[in-house]
C-alpha positions as a Markdown table, in Angstrom:
| # | Residue | x | y | z |
|---|---|---|---|---|
| 1 | Met | -43.2 | 26.0 | -8.3 |
| 2 | Gln | -40.6 | 26.9 | -10.8 |
| 3 | Leu | -38.8 | 24.2 | -12.9 |
| 4 | Glu | -35.2 | 24.4 | -13.9 |
| 5 | Ile | -33.9 | 22.2 | -16.7 |
| 6 | Leu | -30.4 | 20.8 | -16.2 |
| 7 | Thr | -28.3 | 20.2 | -19.1 |
| 8 | Glu | -25.7 | 17.6 | -19.6 |
| 9 | Ala | -23.0 | 20.4 | -19.3 |
| 10 | Asp | -24.5 | 21.4 | -15.9 |
| 11 | Leu | -24.2 | 17.7 | -14.5 |
| 12 | Gln | -20.7 | 17.8 | -15.9 |
| 13 | Lys | -19.7 | 20.7 | -14.0 |
| 14 | Phe | -21.4 | 19.5 | -10.9 |
| 15 | Lys | -19.6 | 16.3 | -11.1 |
| 16 | Ile | -16.0 | 18.1 | -11.3 |
| 17 | Glu | -17.0 | 20.3 | -8.4 |
| 18 | Leu | -18.1 | 17.3 | -6.5 |
| 19 | Phe | -14.9 | 15.4 | -7.1 |
| 20 | Asp | -12.8 | 18.4 | -6.2 |
| 21 | Glu | -14.5 | 18.7 | -2.9 |
| 22 | Leu | -14.1 | 14.9 | -2.1 |
| 23 | Lys | -10.5 | 15.1 | -3.1 |
| 24 | Lys | -9.9 | 18.1 | -0.7 |
| 25 | Met | -11.9 | 16.0 | 2.1 |
| 26 | Asn | -9.8 | 12.8 | 1.6 |
| 27 | Ala | -6.5 | 14.4 | 1.6 |
| 28 | Gly | -4.3 | 13.0 | 4.4 |
| 29 | Ile | -6.9 | 10.4 | 5.6 |
| 30 | Tyr | -5.5 | 8.1 | 8.2 |
| 31 | Val | -6.7 | 4.6 | 8.6 |
| 32 | Ala | -8.3 | 3.6 | 12.3 |
| 33 | Ser | -4.9 | 3.1 | 13.8 |
| 34 | Asp | -3.7 | 6.6 | 13.2 |
| 35 | Gln | -1.1 | 5.2 | 10.8 |
| 36 | Arg | -1.4 | 5.6 | 7.0 |
| 37 | Lys | -1.5 | 2.7 | 4.8 |
| 38 | Trp | 1.5 | 3.3 | 2.8 |
| 39 | Leu | 4.7 | 5.1 | 3.9 |
| 40 | Arg | 7.5 | 6.6 | 1.9 |
| 41 | Ser | 11.0 | 5.9 | 2.4 |
| 42 | Ala | 11.9 | 8.7 | 4.9 |
| 43 | Glu | 8.9 | 7.8 | 7.1 |
| 44 | Val | 10.0 | 4.2 | 7.2 |
| 45 | Arg | 13.5 | 5.0 | 8.0 |
| 46 | Gln | 12.2 | 7.5 | 10.9 |
| 47 | Leu | 9.7 | 4.8 | 12.1 |
| 48 | Leu | 12.3 | 1.8 | 12.2 |
| 49 | Lys | 15.3 | 4.3 | 13.1 |
| 50 | Ile | 17.5 | 2.9 | 10.2 |
| 51 | Ser | 19.9 | 4.6 | 7.6 |
| 52 | Ala | 18.9 | 4.9 | 3.8 |
| 53 | Gly | 21.6 | 2.2 | 3.2 |
| 54 | Thr | 19.8 | -0.4 | 5.5 |
| 55 | Leu | 16.4 | 0.4 | 4.0 |
| 56 | Gln | 17.9 | 0.0 | 0.5 |
| 57 | Asn | 19.5 | -3.5 | 1.7 |
| 58 | Leu | 15.9 | -4.3 | 3.1 |
| 59 | Arg | 14.6 | -3.8 | -0.6 |
| 60 | Ile | 17.4 | -5.6 | -2.4 |
| 61 | Asn | 17.2 | -8.5 | -0.3 |
| 62 | Arg | 13.2 | -8.4 | -0.5 |
| 63 | Thr | 12.9 | -8.5 | 3.3 |
| 64 | Leu | 10.6 | -5.6 | 3.0 |
| 65 | Pro | 8.3 | -5.4 | -0.1 |
| 66 | Phe | 7.8 | -2.0 | -1.6 |
| 67 | Lys | 5.7 | -0.5 | -4.6 |
| 68 | Lys | 7.5 | 2.0 | -6.7 |
| 69 | Val | 5.5 | 5.0 | -8.2 |
| 70 | Gly | 7.6 | 7.0 | -10.5 |
| 71 | Ser | 10.8 | 7.5 | -8.5 |
| 72 | Ile | 9.1 | 7.2 | -5.1 |
| 73 | Cys | 9.1 | 3.9 | -3.1 |
| 74 | Tyr | 6.1 | 3.2 | -0.9 |
| 75 | Tyr | 6.0 | 0.5 | 1.8 |
| 76 | Ala | 2.8 | -1.0 | 3.2 |
| 77 | Tyr | 2.5 | -0.3 | 7.0 |
| 78 | Ala | 1.2 | -4.1 | 7.4 |
| 79 | Asp | 4.3 | -5.3 | 5.9 |
| 80 | Ile | 6.6 | -3.0 | 8.4 |
| 81 | Glu | 4.6 | -4.4 | 11.3 |
| 82 | Lys | 5.1 | -7.9 | 9.9 |
| 83 | Leu | 8.8 | -7.3 | 9.7 |
| 84 | Met | 9.0 | -5.8 | 13.3 |
| 85 | Gly | 7.1 | -8.9 | 14.5 |
| 86 | Lys | 9.8 | -11.2 | 13.2 |
| 87 | Gly | 12.7 | -10.3 | 15.2 |
| 88 | Gly | 11.7 | -7.0 | 17.1 |
| 89 | Glu | 14.6 | -5.1 | 15.6 |
| 90 | Ile | 16.2 | -4.8 | 12.2 |
């Protein structure tokens, strides 16, 4: 039986490779309902069949909560479901 000595550099390299593989595997993961947890503005507009202006009004009136990362607005799918449950239509 031959022994190999692992150095800290070997472990760091392994960690980087492992995280890269995990990132590739997790890209595009969907939740159980086949819906992503967070949607972008274009996806919300398409889902709700509304215009960009209507979506902006929903943001301004705080009817639909959102998170802004950089210049991109993200909407929680659960919040969209809740909004649709209130009246059925926007």
